Amino acid sequence: MKQTRSTCRMEPQGEQLPAPIHFRAAALPANTVYPMHKHAGGEFVYSFKGVMEIQVEGEHFLAPPPYGVWLPPGVAHVGLNRNEAGHCSLYVAAPLCDRLPRKPCALAVSPLIVALLDHLRLQAPDALLDAENTRLLQVLVDQLAHAPCAGSYLPSSSDPALGAVLRFLDAHPDDNRTMVELAQLANTTERTLIRRAQRDLGMPLSEWRQRLRILKAMPLLAAGRTVEAVALELGYASASAFIVMFRRLMQQTPAEFRKG
């Protein structure tokens, strides 16, 4: 059955926002697209459920919890989600963005930031303009200024050899070939593959593969698949090994993620 995509209405931009710091939350069906657009101010995107994908000038940013994506003022971007998602956006007027990153990046958010976002999404739209929530919004911006920048959560590469390996792993997330075998697949050497992964991805290929498996696991868990079934489908020898990896990267177990 062919999937259709729905298009979302853009949020008012820049000076048209009702306040210098503006918060909004939305629940989105699968295959929703925010067409190419930009804001006079900055935007921070965080997913409570599912994964938001942000495309910026050929770069691909992903925002699975506990990460969010920061977009500086004036950056043209496309937003989309392949599976059902619940997300929020924090819009920050340009004069208040001086302490935030100058380039788009994924930000590793703290439990305090998550708690603030969770509190704000439960407020009525009118309540977000009162003095108490205005103070919380400023605290949120202050906290984001200290959040570690993680580049792109799942970066890509234009290198022919490394790119071929990344595409293979994306199509076969359960494949457990060694680094030597993956290098042979791309007609290169293990040393070359390691060096190019660090150069283009900013992380070992093993870390990239684990992050990829996290993204593949999330919709399966949300659909009600058991932890053991998801672990086996993604190439893990046991559910316990999958749980350890998931907890390390997501700061919660697969079962906790599914309940959330």
C-alpha atoms as one frame of an Amber mdcrd trajectory, in Angstrom:
protein
   0.000   0.000   0.000   1.453   3.352  -1.016   2.136   5.739   1.855   1.072
   9.363   1.546   2.723  12.343   3.154   0.901  15.177   4.837   2.213  18.727
   4.862   2.221  20.837   8.022   1.457  24.537   8.247   4.466  26.654   9.142
   4.710  28.365  12.509   4.830  32.191  12.322   8.398  33.316  11.821  10.693
  35.660  13.696   9.106  38.912  14.744   5.588  37.507  14.272   5.980  35.175
  17.253   3.824  36.078  20.262   6.899  36.330  22.531  10.708  36.434  22.187
  10.784  32.806  23.359   7.882  30.755  22.036   7.035  27.093  22.675   4.721
  24.801  20.750   4.080  21.048  20.802   2.450  18.861  18.157   1.494  15.241
  17.529   2.245  14.163  13.976   1.095  11.147  11.952   3.661   9.122  10.050
   5.132  10.673   6.893   4.473  14.281   7.853   6.630  16.910   6.149   7.405
  20.517   7.020   8.452  21.918   3.581  11.615  23.983   3.154  11.394  27.090
   5.338  13.415  29.248   7.720  12.882  31.460  10.734  14.243  34.895  11.612
  15.018  33.426  15.053  16.489  30.098  16.128  14.560  26.863  16.628  15.196
  23.893  18.925  13.348  20.682  17.985  12.854  17.824  20.451  10.898  14.570
  20.062   8.992  13.118  22.992   7.952  10.195  20.811   9.469   8.965  17.570
  12.245  10.668  15.622  12.201  14.023  13.862  14.515  14.368  10.883  15.859
  17.755   9.833  17.488  18.291   6.431  19.795  21.296   6.163  21.830  22.025
   2.999  22.608  18.386   2.303  23.162  17.496   5.968  20.788  15.156   7.752
  20.087  15.708  11.459  18.106  13.315  13.633  16.498  14.051  16.967  15.814
  10.874  18.934  15.551  11.393  22.688  17.699  12.315  24.566  18.872  14.580
  21.729  17.330  17.597  20.086  18.297  19.600  17.009  19.280  23.263  17.178
  18.783  25.451  14.087  20.326  28.954  14.221  18.416  31.961  12.847  17.936
  32.069   9.090  18.810  28.429   8.389  16.597  26.948   5.660  15.490  23.418
   6.533  12.985  20.635   5.895  11.413  18.692   8.774   9.920  15.225   8.483
   9.082  12.107  10.467   8.836   8.651   8.889   6.876   7.208  11.818   4.298
   8.690  14.180   5.923  11.334  16.362   5.217  13.797  19.135   7.567  16.755
  19.154   7.988  20.315  20.352   9.727  23.382  18.968  11.254  26.193  20.967
  11.573  29.395  18.937  14.156  31.905  20.151  14.363  35.480  18.862  17.672
  36.214  17.123  18.993  38.658  19.796  18.700  35.848  22.396  20.683  33.292
  20.352  24.180  34.653  21.025  25.076  31.896  23.518  23.671  29.078  21.405
  25.594  27.220  18.642  26.258  29.145  15.438  25.779  26.035  13.269  22.980
  23.422  13.144  23.728  20.495  15.426  22.233  17.821  17.629  22.291  18.787
  21.319  22.522  16.199  24.098  19.861  17.370  26.543  19.927  16.942  30.303
  17.126  15.485  32.471  16.347  19.063  33.586  15.806  20.180  29.986  13.553
  17.183  29.337  11.568  17.956  32.512  11.103  21.586  31.461   9.954  20.587
  27.981   7.577  18.006  29.414   6.103  20.595  31.799   5.653  23.177  29.056
   3.919  20.825  26.646   1.202  20.196  29.256   0.379  23.902  29.547  -2.490
  25.567  27.711  -1.243  27.903  24.924  -2.422  31.016  26.807  -0.660  29.866
  29.978   2.685  29.844  28.174   2.548  33.635  28.089   2.192  34.127  31.849
   5.076  35.322  34.031   5.863  31.920  35.565   6.186  30.076  32.257   8.049
  33.013  30.709  10.705  32.545  33.399  10.832  28.809  32.718  11.310  29.454
  29.001  14.305  31.669  29.788  15.741  28.958  32.063  15.289  26.492  29.201
  17.288  28.709  26.826  19.998  29.091  29.493  20.208  25.322  29.875  20.363
  24.735  26.115  23.340  27.106  25.967  25.240  24.588  28.134  24.072  21.443
  26.297  26.904  19.492  24.604  26.845  19.716  20.813  26.889  16.274  19.197
  27.089  17.361  15.555  24.678  15.121  13.680  23.332  12.158  15.656  23.758
   9.874  12.646  26.104  11.647  10.204  26.583  10.569   6.595  29.601  10.508
   4.306  30.203  11.278   0.644  33.312   9.088   0.649  32.692   6.274  -1.890
  34.005   3.467   0.318  32.595   4.631   3.659  29.317   5.713   2.063  28.859
   2.245   0.587  29.364   0.669   4.020  26.884   3.053   5.656  24.253   2.311
   3.027  24.801  -1.419   3.467  24.403  -1.208   7.253  21.290   0.936   6.899
  19.732  -1.699   4.640  20.958  -4.594   6.811  21.000  -3.398  10.460  21.118
  -7.010  11.668  24.369  -7.730   9.824  27.275  -8.391  12.198  30.205  -8.342
   9.803  33.528  -7.357  11.330  35.389  -4.201  10.352  37.670  -6.268   8.147
  34.696  -7.816   6.344  33.002  -4.438   5.904  36.215  -3.014   4.461  36.386
  -5.911   2.002  32.787  -5.199   1.014  33.866  -1.662   0.018  37.128  -2.796
  -1.602  39.263  -0.960   0.933  41.335  -1.770   4.011  40.288  -1.856   7.645
  42.743   0.928   8.503  41.396   3.164   5.744  37.800   2.546   6.810  38.608
   3.346  10.452  40.390   6.555   9.483  37.615   7.753   7.169  34.904   6.959
   9.726  36.660   9.109  12.322  37.190  11.878   9.767  33.656  12.002   8.326
  31.503  10.662  11.165  33.452  11.932  14.164  33.028   8.547  15.823  34.031
   4.897  15.365  31.966   2.941  12.881  30.870   0.640  15.730  29.281   3.615
  17.506  27.539   4.686  14.294  26.152   1.166  13.871  24.759   1.181  17.424
  23.091   4.544  16.870  21.577   3.234  13.647  20.170   0.233  15.502  18.645
   2.555  18.096  16.777   4.395  15.338  15.624   1.109  13.798  14.507  -0.201
  17.209  12.356   2.770  18.222   9.413   2.262  15.810   9.500  -1.505  16.438
   9.236  -1.002  20.200   6.529   1.630  19.765   4.576  -0.860  17.629   4.496
  -3.323  20.533   7.225  -5.744  19.512   8.866  -7.531  22.440  12.355  -6.504
  23.481  13.687  -9.951  22.651  12.141  -9.924  19.164  13.586  -6.480  18.414
  17.007  -7.527  19.710  17.110 -10.592  17.483  15.840  -8.665  14.456  18.677
  -6.169  14.867  21.379  -8.811  15.114  21.937  -9.064  18.864  22.707 -12.481
  20.302  20.536 -11.783  23.350  18.018  -9.320  24.710  20.388  -8.427  27.554
  23.089  -7.191  25.158  20.511  -5.052  23.365  19.217  -3.635  26.655  22.723
  -2.634  27.767  23.352  -0.793  24.489  19.926   0.864  24.505  20.309   2.077
  28.100  23.768   3.506  27.375  22.608   5.551  24.394  19.056   6.413  25.443
  19.434   6.696  29.234  16.500   4.316  29.678  15.699   0.686  28.971  13.724
  -0.417  25.894  10.763  -1.249  28.156  10.864   2.233  29.723  11.043   3.803
  26.279   7.990   1.856  25.128   5.979   2.884  28.190   6.970   6.497  27.714
